mmCIF file with all atom_site columns, C-alpha atoms in Angstrom:
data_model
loop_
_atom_site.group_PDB
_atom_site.id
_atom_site.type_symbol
_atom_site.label_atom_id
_atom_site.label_alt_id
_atom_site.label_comp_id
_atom_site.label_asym_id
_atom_site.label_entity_id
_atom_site.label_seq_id
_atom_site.pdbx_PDB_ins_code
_atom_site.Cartn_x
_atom_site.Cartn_y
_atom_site.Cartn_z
_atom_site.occupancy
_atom_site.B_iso_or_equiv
_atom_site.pdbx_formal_charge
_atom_site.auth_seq_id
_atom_site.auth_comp_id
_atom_site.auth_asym_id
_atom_site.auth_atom_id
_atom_site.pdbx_PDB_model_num
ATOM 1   C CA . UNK N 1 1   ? -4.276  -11.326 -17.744 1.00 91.00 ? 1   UNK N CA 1
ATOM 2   C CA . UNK N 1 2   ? -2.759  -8.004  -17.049 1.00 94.00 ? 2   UNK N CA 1
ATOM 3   C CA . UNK N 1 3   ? 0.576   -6.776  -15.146 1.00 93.00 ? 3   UNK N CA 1
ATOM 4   C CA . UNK N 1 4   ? -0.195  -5.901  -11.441 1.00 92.00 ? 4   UNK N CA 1
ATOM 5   C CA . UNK N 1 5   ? 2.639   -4.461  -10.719 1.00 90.00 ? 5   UNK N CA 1
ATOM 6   C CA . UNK N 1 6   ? 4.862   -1.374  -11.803 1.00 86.00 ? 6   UNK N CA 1
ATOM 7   C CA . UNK N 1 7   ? 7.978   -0.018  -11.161 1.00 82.00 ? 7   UNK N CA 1
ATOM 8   C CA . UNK N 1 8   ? 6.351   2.193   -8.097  1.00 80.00 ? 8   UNK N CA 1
ATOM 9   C CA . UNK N 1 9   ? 3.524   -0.627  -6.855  1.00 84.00 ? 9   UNK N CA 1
ATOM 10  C CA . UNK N 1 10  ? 0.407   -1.519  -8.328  1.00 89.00 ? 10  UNK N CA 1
ATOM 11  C CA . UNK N 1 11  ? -0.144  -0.446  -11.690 1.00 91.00 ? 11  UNK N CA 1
ATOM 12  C CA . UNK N 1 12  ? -2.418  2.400   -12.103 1.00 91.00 ? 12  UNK N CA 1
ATOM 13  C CA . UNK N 1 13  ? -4.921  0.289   -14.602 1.00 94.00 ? 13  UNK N CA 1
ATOM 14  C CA . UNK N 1 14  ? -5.012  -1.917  -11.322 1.00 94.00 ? 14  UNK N CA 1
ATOM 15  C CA . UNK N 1 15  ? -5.990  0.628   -8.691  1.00 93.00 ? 15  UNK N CA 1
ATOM 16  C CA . UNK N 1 16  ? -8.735  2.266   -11.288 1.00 94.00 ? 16  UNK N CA 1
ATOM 17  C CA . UNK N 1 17  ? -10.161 -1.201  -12.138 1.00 96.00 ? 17  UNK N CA 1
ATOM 18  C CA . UNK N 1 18  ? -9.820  -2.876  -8.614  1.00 94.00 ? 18  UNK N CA 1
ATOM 19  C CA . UNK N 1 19  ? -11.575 0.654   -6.801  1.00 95.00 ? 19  UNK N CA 1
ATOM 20  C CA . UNK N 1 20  ? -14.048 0.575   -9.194  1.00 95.00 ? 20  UNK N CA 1
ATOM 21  C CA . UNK N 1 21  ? -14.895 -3.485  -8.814  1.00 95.00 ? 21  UNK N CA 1
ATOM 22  C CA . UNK N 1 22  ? -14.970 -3.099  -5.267  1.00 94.00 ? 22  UNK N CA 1
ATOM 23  C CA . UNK N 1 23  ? -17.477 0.187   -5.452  1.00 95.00 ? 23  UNK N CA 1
ATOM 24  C CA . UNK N 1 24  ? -19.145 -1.784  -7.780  1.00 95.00 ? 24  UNK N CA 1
ATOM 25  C CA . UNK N 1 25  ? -20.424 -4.446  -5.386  1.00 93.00 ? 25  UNK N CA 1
ATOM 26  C CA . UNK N 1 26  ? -20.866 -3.097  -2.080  1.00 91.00 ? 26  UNK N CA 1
ATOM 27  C CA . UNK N 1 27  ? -16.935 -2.735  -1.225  1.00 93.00 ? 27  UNK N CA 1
ATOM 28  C CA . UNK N 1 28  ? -15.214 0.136   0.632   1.00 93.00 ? 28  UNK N CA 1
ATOM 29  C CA . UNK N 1 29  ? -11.536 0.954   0.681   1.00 93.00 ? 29  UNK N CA 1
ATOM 30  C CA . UNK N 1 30  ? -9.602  0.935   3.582   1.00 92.00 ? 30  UNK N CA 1
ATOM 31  C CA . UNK N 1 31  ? -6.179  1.608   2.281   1.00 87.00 ? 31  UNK N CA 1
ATOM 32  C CA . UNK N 1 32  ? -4.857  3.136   -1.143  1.00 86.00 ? 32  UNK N CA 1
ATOM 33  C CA . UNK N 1 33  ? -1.166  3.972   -1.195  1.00 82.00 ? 33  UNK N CA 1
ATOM 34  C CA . UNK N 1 34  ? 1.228   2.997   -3.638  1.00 69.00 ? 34  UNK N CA 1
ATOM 35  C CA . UNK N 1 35  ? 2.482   -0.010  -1.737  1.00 80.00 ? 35  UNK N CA 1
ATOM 36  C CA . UNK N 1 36  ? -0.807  -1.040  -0.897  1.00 91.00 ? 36  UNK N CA 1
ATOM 37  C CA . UNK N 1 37  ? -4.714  -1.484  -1.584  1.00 93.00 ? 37  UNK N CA 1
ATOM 38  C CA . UNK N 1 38  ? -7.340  -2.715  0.539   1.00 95.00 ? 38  UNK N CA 1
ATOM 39  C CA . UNK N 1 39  ? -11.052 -3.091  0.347   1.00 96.00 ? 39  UNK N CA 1
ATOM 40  C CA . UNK N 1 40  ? -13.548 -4.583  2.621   1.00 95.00 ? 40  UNK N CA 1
ATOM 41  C CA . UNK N 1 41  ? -16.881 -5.647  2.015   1.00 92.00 ? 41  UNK N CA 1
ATOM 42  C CA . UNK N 1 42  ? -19.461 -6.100  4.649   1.00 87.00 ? 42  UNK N CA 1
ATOM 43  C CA . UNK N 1 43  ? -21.360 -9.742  5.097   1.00 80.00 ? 43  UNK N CA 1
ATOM 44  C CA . UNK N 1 44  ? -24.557 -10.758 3.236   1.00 77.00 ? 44  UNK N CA 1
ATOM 45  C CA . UNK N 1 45  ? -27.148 -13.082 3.887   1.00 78.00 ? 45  UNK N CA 1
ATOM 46  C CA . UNK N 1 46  ? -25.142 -15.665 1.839   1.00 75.00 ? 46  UNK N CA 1
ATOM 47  C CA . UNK N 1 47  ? -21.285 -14.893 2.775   1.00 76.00 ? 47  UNK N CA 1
ATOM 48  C CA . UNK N 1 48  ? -19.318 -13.469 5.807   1.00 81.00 ? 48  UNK N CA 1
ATOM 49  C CA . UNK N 1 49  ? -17.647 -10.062 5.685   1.00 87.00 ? 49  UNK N CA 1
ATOM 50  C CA . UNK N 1 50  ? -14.026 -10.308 3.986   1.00 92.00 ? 50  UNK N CA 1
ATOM 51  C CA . UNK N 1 51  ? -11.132 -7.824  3.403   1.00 95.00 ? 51  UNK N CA 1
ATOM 52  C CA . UNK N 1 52  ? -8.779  -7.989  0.602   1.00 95.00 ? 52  UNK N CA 1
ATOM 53  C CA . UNK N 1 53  ? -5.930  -6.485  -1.070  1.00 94.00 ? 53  UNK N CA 1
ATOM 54  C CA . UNK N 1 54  ? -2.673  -6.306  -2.424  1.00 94.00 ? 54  UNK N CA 1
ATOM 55  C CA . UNK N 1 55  ? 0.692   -4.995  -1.048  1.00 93.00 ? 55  UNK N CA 1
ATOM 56  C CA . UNK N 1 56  ? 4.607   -4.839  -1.104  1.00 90.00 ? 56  UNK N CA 1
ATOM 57  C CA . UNK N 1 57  ? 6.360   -6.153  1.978   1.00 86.00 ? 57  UNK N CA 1
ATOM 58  C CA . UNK N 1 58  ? 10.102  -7.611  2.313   1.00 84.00 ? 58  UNK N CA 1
ATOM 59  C CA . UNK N 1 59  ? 10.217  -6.869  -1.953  1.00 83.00 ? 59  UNK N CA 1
ATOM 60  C CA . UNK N 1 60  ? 7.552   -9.009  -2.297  1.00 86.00 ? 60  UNK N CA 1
ATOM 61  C CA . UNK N 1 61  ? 4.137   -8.766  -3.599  1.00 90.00 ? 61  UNK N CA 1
ATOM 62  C CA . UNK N 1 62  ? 1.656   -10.281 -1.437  1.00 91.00 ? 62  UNK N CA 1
ATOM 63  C CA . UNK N 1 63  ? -2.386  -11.074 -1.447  1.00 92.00 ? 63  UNK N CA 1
ATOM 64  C CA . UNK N 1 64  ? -4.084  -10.682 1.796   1.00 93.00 ? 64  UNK N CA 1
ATOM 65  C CA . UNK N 1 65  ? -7.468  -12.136 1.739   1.00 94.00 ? 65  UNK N CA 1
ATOM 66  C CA . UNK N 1 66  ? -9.104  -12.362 5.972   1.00 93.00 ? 66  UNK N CA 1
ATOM 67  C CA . UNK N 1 67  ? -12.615 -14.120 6.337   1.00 89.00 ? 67  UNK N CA 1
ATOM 68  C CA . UNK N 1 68  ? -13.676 -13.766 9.845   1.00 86.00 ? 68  UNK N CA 1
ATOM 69  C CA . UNK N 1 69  ? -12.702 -17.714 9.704   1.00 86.00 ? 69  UNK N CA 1
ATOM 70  C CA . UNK N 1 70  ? -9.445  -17.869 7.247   1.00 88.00 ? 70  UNK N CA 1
ATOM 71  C CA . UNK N 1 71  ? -6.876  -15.588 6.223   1.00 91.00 ? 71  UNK N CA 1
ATOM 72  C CA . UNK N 1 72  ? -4.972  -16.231 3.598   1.00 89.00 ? 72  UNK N CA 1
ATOM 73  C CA . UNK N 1 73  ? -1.842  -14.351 2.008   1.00 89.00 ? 73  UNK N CA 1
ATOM 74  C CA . UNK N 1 74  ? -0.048  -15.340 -1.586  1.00 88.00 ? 74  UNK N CA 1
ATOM 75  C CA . UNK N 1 75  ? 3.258   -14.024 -2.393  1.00 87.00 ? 75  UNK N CA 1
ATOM 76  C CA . UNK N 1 76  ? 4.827   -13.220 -6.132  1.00 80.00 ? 76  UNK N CA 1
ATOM 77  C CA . UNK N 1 77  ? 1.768   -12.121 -7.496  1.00 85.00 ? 77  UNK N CA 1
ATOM 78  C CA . UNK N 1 78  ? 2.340   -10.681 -10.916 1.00 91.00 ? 78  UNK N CA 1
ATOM 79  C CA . UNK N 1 79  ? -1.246  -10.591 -12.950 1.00 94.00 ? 79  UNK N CA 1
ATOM 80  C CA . UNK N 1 80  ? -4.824  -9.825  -12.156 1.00 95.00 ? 80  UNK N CA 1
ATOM 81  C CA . UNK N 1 81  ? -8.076  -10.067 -14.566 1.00 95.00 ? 81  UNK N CA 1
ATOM 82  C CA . UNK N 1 82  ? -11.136 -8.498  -13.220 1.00 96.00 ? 82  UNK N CA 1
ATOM 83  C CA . UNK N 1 83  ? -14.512 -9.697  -15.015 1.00 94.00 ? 83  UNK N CA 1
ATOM 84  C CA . UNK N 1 84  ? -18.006 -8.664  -13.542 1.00 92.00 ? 84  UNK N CA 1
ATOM 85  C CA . UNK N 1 85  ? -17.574 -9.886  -10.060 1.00 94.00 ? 85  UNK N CA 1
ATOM 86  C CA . UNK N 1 86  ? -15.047 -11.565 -10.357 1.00 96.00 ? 86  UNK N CA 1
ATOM 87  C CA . UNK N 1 87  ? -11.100 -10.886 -9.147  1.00 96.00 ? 87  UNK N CA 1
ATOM 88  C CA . UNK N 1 88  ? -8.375  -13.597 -10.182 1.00 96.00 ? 88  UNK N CA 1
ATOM 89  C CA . UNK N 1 89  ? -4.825  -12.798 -9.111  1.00 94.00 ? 89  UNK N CA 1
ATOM 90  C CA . UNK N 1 90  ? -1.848  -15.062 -10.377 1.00 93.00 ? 90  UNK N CA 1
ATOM 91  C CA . UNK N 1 91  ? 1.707   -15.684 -9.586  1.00 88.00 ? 91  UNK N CA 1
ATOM 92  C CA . UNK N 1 92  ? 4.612   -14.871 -12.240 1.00 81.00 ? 92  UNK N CA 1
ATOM 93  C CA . UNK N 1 93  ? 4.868   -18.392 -13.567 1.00 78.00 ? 93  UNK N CA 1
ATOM 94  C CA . UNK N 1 94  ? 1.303   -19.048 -13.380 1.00 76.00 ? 94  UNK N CA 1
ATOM 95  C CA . UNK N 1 95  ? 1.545   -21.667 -10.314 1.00 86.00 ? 95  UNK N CA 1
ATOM 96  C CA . UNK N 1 96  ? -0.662  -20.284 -7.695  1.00 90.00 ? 96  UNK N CA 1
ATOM 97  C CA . UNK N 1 97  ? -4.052  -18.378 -8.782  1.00 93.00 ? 97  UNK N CA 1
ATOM 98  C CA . UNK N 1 98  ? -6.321  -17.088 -6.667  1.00 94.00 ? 98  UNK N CA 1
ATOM 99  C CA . UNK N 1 99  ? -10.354 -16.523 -7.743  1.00 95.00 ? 99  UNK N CA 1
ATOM 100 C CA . UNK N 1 100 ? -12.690 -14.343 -5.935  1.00 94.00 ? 100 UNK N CA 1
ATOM 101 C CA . UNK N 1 101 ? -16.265 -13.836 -7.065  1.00 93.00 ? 101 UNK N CA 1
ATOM 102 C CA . UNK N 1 102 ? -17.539 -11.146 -4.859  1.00 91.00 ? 102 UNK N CA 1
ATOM 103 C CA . UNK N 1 103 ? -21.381 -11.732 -5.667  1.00 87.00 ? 103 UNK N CA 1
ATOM 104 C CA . UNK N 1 104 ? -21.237 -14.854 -4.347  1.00 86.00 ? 104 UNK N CA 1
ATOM 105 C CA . UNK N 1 105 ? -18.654 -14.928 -1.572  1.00 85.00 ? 105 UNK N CA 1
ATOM 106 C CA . UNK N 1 106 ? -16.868 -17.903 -3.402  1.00 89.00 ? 106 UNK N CA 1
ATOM 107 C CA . UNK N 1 107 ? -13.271 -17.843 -3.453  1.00 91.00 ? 107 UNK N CA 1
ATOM 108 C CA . UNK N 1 108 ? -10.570 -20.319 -4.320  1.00 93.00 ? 108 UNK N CA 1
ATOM 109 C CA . UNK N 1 109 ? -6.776  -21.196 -4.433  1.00 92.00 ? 109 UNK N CA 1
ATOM 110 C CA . UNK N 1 110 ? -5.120  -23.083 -7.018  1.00 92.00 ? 110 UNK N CA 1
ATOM 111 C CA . UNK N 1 111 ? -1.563  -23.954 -6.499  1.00 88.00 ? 111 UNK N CA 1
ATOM 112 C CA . UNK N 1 112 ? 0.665   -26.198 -8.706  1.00 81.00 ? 112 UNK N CA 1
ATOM 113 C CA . UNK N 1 113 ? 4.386   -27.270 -8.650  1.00 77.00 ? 113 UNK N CA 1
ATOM 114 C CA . UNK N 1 114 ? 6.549   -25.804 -11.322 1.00 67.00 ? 114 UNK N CA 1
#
């Protein structure tokens, strides 16, 4: 896992590998400021269209993940991996993890007490 997060937002290893992930498979950005990154990606025959990214709000860091039927938003996020397809964001102490694999339009959330 890597640091998200910098002293002035998202680190810049984040914003090259998450732009290029999302260019990658069909996404297009929406939003890329220093606070904030956001990426779309238009529905499939298999999945529904989805938007996701990653933001500061209150001195937080938040995930905001919209499906035309959920949206979901994680705060504290601290590390990312990106492999292939695949996104997985995770809280400081490692208690809530979030999984996208943008191929398939699969996506979970793991949460568990500390």
């Amino acid at each position: 896992m890597k640091r998200l997060w910098g002293d002035d937002g998202t680190t810049e290893a984040f914003r090259r590998e998450f732009t290029q992930w999302a260019r990658d498979h069909g996404g297009r950005l929406v939003d890329n400021e220093d606070g904030a990154i956001f990426c779309e990606f238009g529905g499939t025959e298999t999945h529904a269209s989805f938007e996701i990214g990653v933001y500061e709000a209150g001195g937080q860091h938040v995930l905001r993940f919209d499906t035309i039927r959920e949206e979901i938003e994680l705060k504290v996020l601290a590390e990312y991996a990106i492999d292939d397809s695949t996104l997985v964001l995770k809280s400081d102490q490692g208690s809530r993890e979030f999984e996208l694999d943008v191929a398939s339009g699969n996506w979970s959330v793991r949460k568990r007490p500390i």
